[in-house]
């Protein structure tokens, strides 16, 4: 069996933490900032963890 290649699109969007969880950037932080509050924009800068329901899929994409 050949090795499974890393999905490069997913690898650029997600990083694995020390405990094996996946860190991702928040959505809705690309444009249209005039309508968003300062508090909301500040929260969007920070990253968050991917949902537990997607971890199995992300493992397959990134770690092979």
GROMACS .gro file of N, CA and C in nm:
model
  192
    1UNK      N    1   0.084  -0.120   0.000
    1UNK     CA    2   0.000   0.000   0.000
    1UNK      C    3   0.087   0.126   0.000
    2UNK      N    4   0.055   0.223  -0.086
    2UNK     CA    5   0.132   0.348  -0.083
    2UNK      C    6   0.093   0.433   0.037
    3UNK      N    7   0.179   0.525   0.068
    3UNK     CA    8   0.150   0.617   0.178
    3UNK      C    9   0.037   0.711   0.137
    4UNK      N   10  -0.040   0.756   0.236
    4UNK     CA   11  -0.147   0.851   0.209
    4UNK      C   12  -0.087   0.992   0.214
    5UNK      N   13  -0.113   1.068   0.111
    5UNK     CA   14  -0.057   1.203   0.104
    5UNK      C   15  -0.135   1.298   0.195
    6UNK      N   16  -0.065   1.398   0.246
    6UNK     CA   17  -0.128   1.504   0.326
    6UNK      C   18  -0.211   1.592   0.236
    7UNK      N   19  -0.330   1.628   0.280
    7UNK     CA   20  -0.416   1.720   0.206
    7UNK      C   21  -0.364   1.861   0.234
    8UNK      N   22  -0.297   1.920   0.136
    8UNK     CA   23  -0.227   2.047   0.159
    8UNK      C   24  -0.322   2.162   0.191
    9UNK      N   25  -0.443   2.160   0.134
    9UNK     CA   26  -0.540   2.264   0.165
    9UNK      C   27  -0.578   2.263   0.313
   10UNK      N   28  -0.597   2.144   0.368
   10UNK     CA   29  -0.631   2.131   0.509
   10UNK      C   30  -0.510   2.162   0.597
   11UNK      N   31  -0.392   2.122   0.552
   11UNK     CA   32  -0.272   2.144   0.632
   11UNK      C   33  -0.243   2.293   0.650
   12UNK      N   34  -0.281   2.375   0.552
   12UNK     CA   35  -0.258   2.518   0.563
   12UNK      C   36  -0.359   2.585   0.655
   13UNK      N   37  -0.475   2.523   0.672
   13UNK     CA   38  -0.582   2.584   0.750
   13UNK      C   39  -0.587   2.538   0.894
   14UNK      N   40  -0.531   2.422   0.924
   14UNK     CA   41  -0.538   2.366   1.058
   14UNK      C   42  -0.399   2.333   1.109
   15UNK      N   43  -0.377   2.355   1.238
   15UNK     CA   44  -0.252   2.317   1.302
   15UNK      C   45  -0.285   2.226   1.419
   16UNK      N   46  -0.200   2.128   1.445
   16UNK     CA   47  -0.224   2.033   1.552
   16UNK      C   48  -0.161   2.085   1.680
   17UNK      N   49  -0.237   2.082   1.790
   17UNK     CA   50  -0.184   2.124   1.919
   17UNK      C   51  -0.103   2.010   1.981
   18UNK      N   52  -0.044   2.036   2.094
   18UNK     CA   53   0.037   1.935   2.162
   18UNK      C   54  -0.044   1.815   2.206
   19UNK      N   55  -0.171   1.836   2.236
   19UNK     CA   56  -0.257   1.726   2.281
   19UNK      C   57  -0.333   1.659   2.168
   20UNK      N   58  -0.305   1.699   2.044
   20UNK     CA   59  -0.368   1.634   1.930
   20UNK      C   60  -0.497   1.697   1.882
   21UNK      N   61  -0.532   1.812   1.938
   21UNK     CA   62  -0.651   1.882   1.890
   21UNK      C   63  -0.612   1.968   1.770
   22UNK      N   64  -0.712   2.021   1.701
   22UNK     CA   65  -0.687   2.099   1.581
   22UNK      C   66  -0.726   2.244   1.603
   23UNK      N   67  -0.632   2.333   1.577
   23UNK     CA   68  -0.655   2.477   1.592
   23UNK      C   69  -0.693   2.534   1.456
   24UNK      N   70  -0.793   2.621   1.455
   24UNK     CA   71  -0.838   2.681   1.330
   24UNK      C   72  -0.864   2.829   1.352
   25UNK      N   73  -0.872   2.904   1.241
   25UNK     CA   74  -0.907   3.045   1.247
   25UNK      C   75  -1.057   3.060   1.236
   26UNK      N   76  -1.109   3.166   1.290
   26UNK     CA   77  -1.253   3.188   1.289
   26UNK      C   78  -1.301   3.239   1.153
   27UNK      N   79  -1.425   3.207   1.123
   27UNK     CA   80  -1.485   3.254   0.998
   27UNK      C   81  -1.530   3.398   1.014
   28UNK      N   82  -1.570   3.461   0.904
   28UNK     CA   83  -1.626   3.597   0.899
   28UNK      C   84  -1.524   3.705   0.934
   29UNK      N   85  -1.398   3.683   0.905
   29UNK     CA   86  -1.298   3.785   0.936
   29UNK      C   87  -1.224   3.830   0.810
   30UNK      N   88  -1.292   3.826   0.697
   30UNK     CA   89  -1.227   3.861   0.571
   30UNK      C   90  -1.255   4.002   0.523
   31UNK      N   91  -1.381   4.047   0.538
   31UNK     CA   92  -1.417   4.179   0.485
   31UNK      C   93  -1.545   4.225   0.553
   32UNK      N   94  -1.596   4.342   0.509
   32UNK     CA   95  -1.717   4.405   0.566
   32UNK      C   96  -1.701   4.434   0.715
   33UNK      N   97  -1.595   4.503   0.749
   33UNK     CA   98  -1.567   4.529   0.890
   33UNK      C   99  -1.642   4.649   0.947
   34UNK      N  100  -1.697   4.733   0.862
   34UNK     CA  101  -1.767   4.851   0.913
   34UNK      C  102  -1.893   4.813   0.990
   35UNK      N  103  -1.956   4.704   0.951
   35UNK     CA  104  -2.080   4.664   1.017
   35UNK      C  105  -2.056   4.580   1.142
   36UNK      N  106  -1.933   4.538   1.166
   36UNK     CA  107  -1.902   4.454   1.281
   36UNK      C  108  -1.851   4.540   1.396
   37UNK      N  109  -1.888   4.502   1.517
   37UNK     CA  110  -1.846   4.578   1.633
   37UNK      C  111  -1.698   4.552   1.662
   38UNK      N  112  -1.638   4.641   1.738
   38UNK     CA  113  -1.497   4.626   1.774
   38UNK      C  114  -1.475   4.499   1.855
   39UNK      N  115  -1.568   4.471   1.944
   39UNK     CA  116  -1.558   4.350   2.026
   39UNK      C  117  -1.560   4.224   1.940
   40UNK      N  118  -1.649   4.224   1.841
   40UNK     CA  119  -1.660   4.109   1.752
   40UNK      C  120  -1.533   4.091   1.669
   41UNK      N  121  -1.478   4.201   1.617
   41UNK     CA  122  -1.356   4.193   1.537
   41UNK      C  123  -1.237   4.145   1.621
   42UNK      N  124  -1.233   4.187   1.746
   42UNK     CA  125  -1.126   4.145   1.835
   42UNK      C  126  -1.134   3.994   1.862
   43UNK      N  127  -1.255   3.943   1.880
   43UNK     CA  128  -1.274   3.799   1.902
   43UNK      C  129  -1.237   3.718   1.777
   44UNK      N  130  -1.264   3.774   1.660
   44UNK     CA  131  -1.236   3.703   1.536
   44UNK      C  132  -1.087   3.687   1.510
   45UNK      N  133  -1.004   3.774   1.570
   45UNK     CA  134  -0.859   3.763   1.552
   45UNK      C  135  -0.803   3.637   1.615
   46UNK      N  136  -0.865   3.593   1.723
   46UNK     CA  137  -0.813   3.478   1.797
   46UNK      C  138  -0.855   3.348   1.730
   47UNK      N  139  -0.769   3.247   1.744
   47UNK     CA  140  -0.803   3.118   1.688
   47UNK      C  141  -0.883   3.037   1.789
   48UNK      N  142  -0.942   2.928   1.742
   48UNK     CA  143  -1.022   2.843   1.827
   48UNK      C  144  -0.996   2.698   1.787
   49UNK      N  145  -1.057   2.605   1.858
   49UNK     CA  146  -1.038   2.464   1.828
   49UNK      C  147  -1.146   2.414   1.733
   50UNK      N  148  -1.108   2.321   1.648
   50UNK     CA  149  -1.206   2.259   1.558
   50UNK      C  150  -1.300   2.173   1.641
   51UNK      N  151  -1.421   2.158   1.593
   51UNK     CA  152  -1.523   2.082   1.664
   51UNK      C  153  -1.485   1.934   1.671
   52UNK      N  154  -1.525   1.868   1.778
   52UNK     CA  155  -1.490   1.728   1.798
   52UNK      C  156  -1.548   1.637   1.691
   53UNK      N  157  -1.659   1.678   1.628
   53UNK     CA  158  -1.719   1.595   1.524
   53UNK      C  159  -1.636   1.591   1.397
   54UNK      N  160  -1.542   1.683   1.380
   54UNK     CA  161  -1.459   1.689   1.261
   54UNK      C  162  -1.319   1.633   1.282
   55UNK      N  163  -1.285   1.593   1.403
   55UNK     CA  164  -1.148   1.552   1.434
   55UNK      C  165  -1.107   1.428   1.356
   56UNK      N  166  -1.197   1.331   1.345
   56UNK     CA  167  -1.164   1.207   1.273
   56UNK      C  168  -1.131   1.237   1.127
   57UNK      N  169  -1.210   1.323   1.065
   57UNK     CA  170  -1.187   1.361   0.925
   57UNK      C  171  -1.057   1.438   0.910
   58UNK      N  172  -1.031   1.530   1.004
   58UNK     CA  173  -0.908   1.609   0.996
   58UNK      C  174  -0.784   1.523   1.014
   59UNK      N  175  -0.793   1.423   1.103
   59UNK     CA  176  -0.681   1.332   1.120
   59UNK      C  177  -0.647   1.260   0.991
   60UNK      N  178  -0.751   1.216   0.919
   60UNK     CA  179  -0.730   1.146   0.795
   60UNK      C  180  -0.668   1.238   0.690
   61UNK      N  181  -0.712   1.365   0.686
   61UNK     CA  182  -0.661   1.459   0.586
   61UNK      C  183  -0.517   1.500   0.614
   62UNK      N  184  -0.487   1.526   0.739
   62UNK     CA  185  -0.357   1.586   0.770
   62UNK      C  186  -0.250   1.481   0.805
   63UNK      N  187  -0.286   1.385   0.888
   63UNK     CA  188  -0.185   1.288   0.932
   63UNK      C  189  -0.180   1.164   0.845
   64UNK      N  190  -0.283   1.141   0.764
   64UNK     CA  191  -0.281   1.029   0.673
   64UNK      C  192  -0.319   0.897   0.733
   0.00000   0.00000   0.00000
